[in-house]
């Protein structure tokens, strides 16, 4: 079985890979998964990994960033896709575009499954995405509530997914309405997520630490706090790197978000933003299972963010 996931929407690409890998493991609990990066896959490696196992276990090979595969490796993969092994699963992840297009063209000429995950650029597409998140969980969200959530969270698909998940966790009604979204974002989430981020990027260390401890103590998911920190810093980077006449819509932001970022940019430089973003990326890994203490990871990230202000 061969699957090609094509598109630049990372969250949807990850989910598509997860579906294929999950199906393989459902058929064979002992399936061995090899997760590779395109630029490091050498010619002959696919043949070795998909060769029959002495123990009969299914082999699952995932190649991410497939646009970076060498010409020889692409030729090997396309040849394999024409006659794939029965006891192996191959998943290729390609962002689309010109680089490595020979792989896409070659795979499309085989019987491989093609999954397209293009980036959602229109508000209506993001609203549909949120509604589908609730539908997957057997829940629903009204149109007004979905629009309010989109306005509050922004356009990043990961953050929208996290917000939908948190909202479903915090509410019990079968269908989430506008009042529920308003309560959530005027209460626990706003104070514990976005206010923590505002305090951190504005250099108010004591406030940020107090707020993050309160948030964790009241049961707010650490991943949502990290998401708020990341969103604030990315907003600063977007606005800081944009031209004077750029419109908020071109940045995927609301006017008030741009104005807020301009105010918070005072005291920030490129090097400081880079260091802060790296700290948040590390915290993100820690709270998602890479570390034993999410609270420490968050506090350390906040301290680094505050210390990075005035970086040039």
GROMACS .gro file of C-alpha atoms in nm:
model
  312
    1UNK     CA    1   0.000   0.000   0.000
    2UNK     CA    2   0.135   0.343  -0.097
    3UNK     CA    3  -0.013   0.678   0.005
    4UNK     CA    4   0.102   1.021  -0.110
    5UNK     CA    5  -0.004   1.313   0.110
    6UNK     CA    6   0.031   1.637  -0.088
    7UNK     CA    7  -0.021   1.988   0.046
    8UNK     CA    8   0.114   2.257   0.276
    9UNK     CA    9  -0.138   2.235   0.562
   10UNK     CA   10   0.081   2.066   0.822
   11UNK     CA   11  -0.191   1.973   1.071
   12UNK     CA   12  -0.403   1.800   0.808
   13UNK     CA   13  -0.096   1.628   0.665
   14UNK     CA   14  -0.006   1.493   1.008
   15UNK     CA   15  -0.359   1.368   1.057
   16UNK     CA   16  -0.360   1.198   0.716
   17UNK     CA   17  -0.036   1.019   0.805
   18UNK     CA   18  -0.184   0.922   1.142
   19UNK     CA   19  -0.488   0.764   0.975
   20UNK     CA   20  -0.272   0.542   0.752
   21UNK     CA   21  -0.034   0.443   1.031
   22UNK     CA   22  -0.326   0.376   1.266
   23UNK     CA   23  -0.495   0.152   1.011
   24UNK     CA   24  -0.173  -0.045   0.964
   25UNK     CA   25  -0.132  -0.094   1.336
   26UNK     CA   26  -0.496  -0.200   1.366
   27UNK     CA   27  -0.424  -0.480   1.119
   28UNK     CA   28  -0.092  -0.570   1.280
   29UNK     CA   29  -0.022  -0.452   1.634
   30UNK     CA   30   0.343  -0.544   1.588
   31UNK     CA   31   0.391  -0.325   1.284
   32UNK     CA   32   0.726  -0.147   1.291
   33UNK     CA   33   0.707   0.222   1.196
   34UNK     CA   34   1.008   0.391   1.034
   35UNK     CA   35   0.968   0.770   1.037
   36UNK     CA   36   1.219   0.927   0.798
   37UNK     CA   37   1.309   1.271   0.662
   38UNK     CA   38   1.345   1.300   0.286
   39UNK     CA   39   1.688   1.461   0.278
   40UNK     CA   40   1.838   1.175   0.482
   41UNK     CA   41   1.689   0.881   0.290
   42UNK     CA   42   1.959   0.707   0.089
   43UNK     CA   43   1.912   0.496  -0.228
   44UNK     CA   44   1.836   0.137  -0.134
   45UNK     CA   45   1.696   0.225   0.210
   46UNK     CA   46   1.332   0.184   0.103
   47UNK     CA   47   1.408  -0.159  -0.045
   48UNK     CA   48   1.573  -0.265   0.279
   49UNK     CA   49   1.292  -0.141   0.502
   50UNK     CA   50   1.013  -0.296   0.295
   51UNK     CA   51   1.178  -0.633   0.253
   52UNK     CA   52   0.988  -0.925   0.414
   53UNK     CA   53   1.054  -0.963   0.785
   54UNK     CA   54   1.170  -1.291   0.935
   55UNK     CA   55   0.891  -1.253   1.191
   56UNK     CA   56   0.624  -1.158   0.940
   57UNK     CA   57   0.560  -0.817   1.095
   58UNK     CA   58   0.420  -0.542   0.876
   59UNK     CA   59   0.661  -0.257   0.797
   60UNK     CA   60   0.534   0.102   0.784
   61UNK     CA   61   0.765   0.357   0.622
   62UNK     CA   62   0.679   0.728   0.652
   63UNK     CA   63   0.893   0.970   0.451
   64UNK     CA   64   0.834   1.334   0.541
   65UNK     CA   65   0.968   1.634   0.344
   66UNK     CA   66   0.968   1.411   0.038
   67UNK     CA   67   1.055   1.711  -0.178
   68UNK     CA   68   1.413   1.674  -0.049
   69UNK     CA   69   1.462   1.319  -0.179
   70UNK     CA   70   1.747   1.267  -0.425
   71UNK     CA   71   1.675   1.185  -0.790
   72UNK     CA   72   1.797   0.828  -0.745
   73UNK     CA   73   1.578   0.774  -0.439
   74UNK     CA   74   1.275   0.922  -0.619
   75UNK     CA   75   1.330   0.679  -0.906
   76UNK     CA   76   1.351   0.391  -0.658
   77UNK     CA   77   1.032   0.496  -0.480
   78UNK     CA   78   0.834   0.542  -0.802
   79UNK     CA   79   0.947   0.199  -0.923
   80UNK     CA   80   0.846   0.049  -0.589
   81UNK     CA   81   0.504   0.216  -0.599
   82UNK     CA   82   0.428   0.040  -0.926
   83UNK     CA   83   0.459  -0.297  -0.751
   84UNK     CA   84   0.449  -0.244  -0.373
   85UNK     CA   85   0.506  -0.520  -0.120
   86UNK     CA   86   0.194  -0.679   0.026
   87UNK     CA   87   0.316  -0.662   0.384
   88UNK     CA   88   0.449  -0.305   0.381
   89UNK     CA   89   0.294   0.041   0.395
   90UNK     CA   90   0.462   0.346   0.246
   91UNK     CA   91   0.347   0.702   0.323
   92UNK     CA   92   0.505   0.997   0.141
   93UNK     CA   93   0.449   1.354   0.261
   94UNK     CA   94   0.514   1.631   0.007
   95UNK     CA   95   0.418   1.999   0.050
   96UNK     CA   96   0.353   2.044  -0.322
   97UNK     CA   97   0.534   2.293  -0.539
   98UNK     CA   98   0.809   2.253  -0.797
   99UNK     CA   99   1.081   2.099  -0.581
  100UNK     CA  100   1.065   1.721  -0.599
  101UNK     CA  101   0.772   1.736  -0.844
  102UNK     CA  102   0.909   1.430  -1.023
  103UNK     CA  103   0.799   1.226  -0.721
  104UNK     CA  104   0.441   1.356  -0.738
  105UNK     CA  105   0.420   1.303  -1.114
  106UNK     CA  106   0.561   0.953  -1.088
  107UNK     CA  107   0.342   0.842  -0.796
  108UNK     CA  108   0.027   0.974  -0.964
  109UNK     CA  109   0.090   0.732  -1.250
  110UNK     CA  110   0.066   0.437  -1.010
  111UNK     CA  111  -0.229   0.302  -0.814
  112UNK     CA  112  -0.121   0.484  -0.497
  113UNK     CA  113  -0.375   0.670  -0.284
  114UNK     CA  114  -0.345   1.048  -0.317
  115UNK     CA  115  -0.453   1.267  -0.024
  116UNK     CA  116  -0.460   1.645  -0.083
  117UNK     CA  117  -0.426   1.876   0.217
  118UNK     CA  118  -0.396   2.229   0.081
  119UNK     CA  119  -0.383   2.521   0.322
  120UNK     CA  120  -0.718   2.667   0.425
  121UNK     CA  121  -0.708   3.032   0.321
  122UNK     CA  122  -1.073   3.139   0.329
  123UNK     CA  123  -1.271   3.216   0.646
  124UNK     CA  124  -1.550   2.985   0.528
  125UNK     CA  125  -1.302   2.698   0.501
  126UNK     CA  126  -1.181   2.754   0.856
  127UNK     CA  127  -1.538   2.770   0.983
  128UNK     CA  128  -1.610   2.438   0.811
  129UNK     CA  129  -1.295   2.295   0.970
  130UNK     CA  130  -1.412   2.394   1.319
  131UNK     CA  131  -1.757   2.250   1.260
  132UNK     CA  132  -1.596   1.925   1.145
  133UNK     CA  133  -1.387   1.916   1.465
  134UNK     CA  134  -1.704   1.920   1.671
  135UNK     CA  135  -1.877   1.671   1.441
  136UNK     CA  136  -1.588   1.425   1.481
  137UNK     CA  137  -1.650   1.431   1.856
  138UNK     CA  138  -2.025   1.387   1.817
  139UNK     CA  139  -2.087   1.751   1.906
  140UNK     CA  140  -2.195   2.063   1.717
  141UNK     CA  141  -2.126   2.436   1.721
  142UNK     CA  142  -2.357   2.707   1.593
  143UNK     CA  143  -2.251   2.934   1.308
  144UNK     CA  144  -2.238   3.239   1.537
  145UNK     CA  145  -2.029   3.054   1.792
  146UNK     CA  146  -1.786   2.928   1.529
  147UNK     CA  147  -1.738   3.279   1.393
  148UNK     CA  148  -1.678   3.417   1.742
  149UNK     CA  149  -1.422   3.146   1.811
  150UNK     CA  150  -1.246   3.219   1.482
  151UNK     CA  151  -1.235   3.591   1.565
  152UNK     CA  152  -1.092   3.521   1.909
  153UNK     CA  153  -0.833   3.258   1.819
  154UNK     CA  154  -0.716   3.357   1.471
  155UNK     CA  155  -0.636   3.166   1.154
  156UNK     CA  156  -0.376   2.912   1.266
  157UNK     CA  157  -0.529   2.567   1.222
  158UNK     CA  158  -0.344   2.410   1.514
  159UNK     CA  159  -0.465   2.681   1.748
  160UNK     CA  160  -0.820   2.648   1.617
  161UNK     CA  161  -0.810   2.273   1.674
  162UNK     CA  162  -0.675   2.322   2.028
  163UNK     CA  163  -0.941   2.582   2.104
  164UNK     CA  164  -1.219   2.354   1.975
  165UNK     CA  165  -1.087   2.067   2.185
  166UNK     CA  166  -1.063   2.282   2.498
  167UNK     CA  167  -1.409   2.428   2.444
  168UNK     CA  168  -1.561   2.081   2.410
  169UNK     CA  169  -1.382   1.976   2.728
  170UNK     CA  170  -1.515   2.277   2.918
  171UNK     CA  171  -1.878   2.250   2.804
  172UNK     CA  172  -2.138   1.978   2.826
  173UNK     CA  173  -2.411   2.087   2.583
  174UNK     CA  174  -2.451   1.882   2.267
  175UNK     CA  175  -2.437   2.203   2.063
  176UNK     CA  176  -2.205   2.486   2.169
  177UNK     CA  177  -2.356   2.831   2.126
  178UNK     CA  178  -2.232   3.189   2.126
  179UNK     CA  179  -2.283   3.229   2.500
  180UNK     CA  180  -2.054   2.935   2.571
  181UNK     CA  181  -1.778   3.080   2.352
  182UNK     CA  182  -1.818   3.420   2.520
  183UNK     CA  183  -1.796   3.265   2.868
  184UNK     CA  184  -1.487   3.068   2.776
  185UNK     CA  185  -1.295   3.354   2.621
  186UNK     CA  186  -1.398   3.608   2.881
  187UNK     CA  187  -1.318   3.372   3.161
  188UNK     CA  188  -1.066   3.101   3.208
  189UNK     CA  189  -0.912   3.080   2.861
  190UNK     CA  190  -0.867   3.452   2.810
  191UNK     CA  191  -0.718   3.514   3.149
  192UNK     CA  192  -0.501   3.204   3.152
  193UNK     CA  193  -0.393   3.196   2.790
  194UNK     CA  194  -0.391   3.529   2.615
  195UNK     CA  195  -0.330   3.734   2.930
  196UNK     CA  196  -0.030   3.519   3.018
  197UNK     CA  197   0.105   3.580   2.668
  198UNK     CA  198   0.044   3.955   2.691
  199UNK     CA  199   0.222   3.974   3.026
  200UNK     CA  200   0.519   3.774   2.895
  201UNK     CA  201   0.577   3.967   2.570
  202UNK     CA  202   0.535   4.297   2.756
  203UNK     CA  203   0.805   4.198   3.006
  204UNK     CA  204   0.586   4.162   3.315
  205UNK     CA  205   0.751   3.849   3.452
  206UNK     CA  206   0.586   3.836   3.795
  207UNK     CA  207   0.237   3.876   3.647
  208UNK     CA  208   0.297   3.612   3.380
  209UNK     CA  209   0.428   3.355   3.627
  210UNK     CA  210   0.142   3.415   3.869
  211UNK     CA  211  -0.113   3.383   3.589
  212UNK     CA  212   0.035   3.065   3.444
  213UNK     CA  213   0.041   2.898   3.787
  214UNK     CA  214  -0.322   2.995   3.842
  215UNK     CA  215  -0.417   2.862   3.501
  216UNK     CA  216  -0.249   2.527   3.555
  217UNK     CA  217  -0.402   2.505   3.901
  218UNK     CA  218  -0.752   2.545   3.758
  219UNK     CA  219  -0.702   2.271   3.502
  220UNK     CA  220  -0.617   2.462   3.184
  221UNK     CA  221  -0.429   2.240   2.939
  222UNK     CA  222  -0.058   2.335   2.913
  223UNK     CA  223  -0.073   2.299   2.533
  224UNK     CA  224  -0.328   2.581   2.517
  225UNK     CA  225  -0.100   2.810   2.717
  226UNK     CA  226   0.195   2.732   2.490
  227UNK     CA  227  -0.027   2.796   2.190
  228UNK     CA  228  -0.118   3.141   2.322
  229UNK     CA  229   0.248   3.227   2.378
  230UNK     CA  230   0.340   3.109   2.029
  231UNK     CA  231   0.054   3.300   1.871
  232UNK     CA  232   0.152   3.626   2.038
  233UNK     CA  233   0.516   3.595   1.935
  234UNK     CA  234   0.426   3.500   1.579
  235UNK     CA  235   0.199   3.803   1.562
  236UNK     CA  236   0.489   4.024   1.669
  237UNK     CA  237   0.712   3.865   1.406
  238UNK     CA  238   0.449   3.909   1.133
  239UNK     CA  239   0.380   4.271   1.211
  240UNK     CA  240   0.746   4.354   1.272
  241UNK     CA  241   0.845   4.215   0.934
  242UNK     CA  242   0.558   4.370   0.738
  243UNK     CA  243   0.574   4.688   0.538
  244UNK     CA  244   0.418   5.009   0.663
  245UNK     CA  245   0.124   4.993   0.422
  246UNK     CA  246   0.041   4.623   0.460
  247UNK     CA  247  -0.323   4.552   0.540
  248UNK     CA  248  -0.427   4.335   0.838
  249UNK     CA  249  -0.605   4.091   0.605
  250UNK     CA  250  -0.277   4.029   0.422
  251UNK     CA  251  -0.128   3.913   0.751
  252UNK     CA  252  -0.429   3.697   0.836
  253UNK     CA  253  -0.501   3.917   1.138
  254UNK     CA  254  -0.779   4.143   1.259
  255UNK     CA  255  -0.708   4.520   1.280
  256UNK     CA  256  -0.714   4.515   1.660
  257UNK     CA  257  -0.460   4.231   1.661
  258UNK     CA  258  -0.223   4.433   1.440
  259UNK     CA  259  -0.259   4.741   1.662
  260UNK     CA  260  -0.195   4.534   1.973
  261UNK     CA  261   0.116   4.377   1.816
  262UNK     CA  262   0.252   4.718   1.714
  263UNK     CA  263   0.218   4.835   2.073
  264UNK     CA  264   0.387   4.524   2.210
  265UNK     CA  265   0.673   4.538   1.957
  266UNK     CA  266   0.837   4.820   2.148
  267UNK     CA  267   1.140   4.669   2.313
  268UNK     CA  268   1.167   4.373   2.074
  269UNK     CA  269   1.426   4.306   1.807
  270UNK     CA  270   1.474   4.020   1.556
  271UNK     CA  271   1.727   3.831   1.768
  272UNK     CA  272   1.510   3.854   2.076
  273UNK     CA  273   1.203   3.729   1.890
  274UNK     CA  274   1.402   3.441   1.747
  275UNK     CA  275   1.524   3.338   2.093
  276UNK     CA  276   1.173   3.364   2.237
  277UNK     CA  277   1.021   3.156   1.958
  278UNK     CA  278   1.285   2.887   2.010
  279UNK     CA  279   1.201   2.879   2.380
  280UNK     CA  280   0.831   2.834   2.304
  281UNK     CA  281   0.906   2.559   2.050
  282UNK     CA  282   1.104   2.377   2.318
  283UNK     CA  283   0.819   2.421   2.567
  284UNK     CA  284   0.574   2.288   2.310
  285UNK     CA  285   0.778   1.969   2.282
  286UNK     CA  286   0.802   1.940   2.658
  287UNK     CA  287   0.428   1.974   2.728
  288UNK     CA  288   0.345   1.725   2.452
  289UNK     CA  289   0.536   1.445   2.619
  290UNK     CA  290   0.900   1.534   2.575
  291UNK     CA  291   0.942   1.636   2.939
  292UNK     CA  292   0.819   1.529   3.280
  293UNK     CA  293   0.719   1.871   3.413
  294UNK     CA  294   0.498   2.090   3.188
  295UNK     CA  295   0.475   2.360   3.458
  296UNK     CA  296   0.852   2.398   3.470
  297UNK     CA  297   0.869   2.406   3.088
  298UNK     CA  298   0.611   2.686   3.074
  299UNK     CA  299   0.776   2.892   3.347
  300UNK     CA  300   1.116   2.851   3.184
  301UNK     CA  301   0.974   2.962   2.848
  302UNK     CA  302   0.815   3.270   3.006
  303UNK     CA  303   1.141   3.363   3.178
  304UNK     CA  304   1.327   3.329   2.848
  305UNK     CA  305   1.067   3.539   2.665
  306UNK     CA  306   1.095   3.822   2.917
  307UNK     CA  307   1.475   3.802   2.914
  308UNK     CA  308   1.477   3.815   2.533
  309UNK     CA  309   1.311   4.155   2.512
  310UNK     CA  310   1.542   4.427   2.382
  311UNK     CA  311   1.728   4.163   2.181
  312UNK     CA  312   1.856   4.318   1.859
   0.00000   0.00000   0.00000
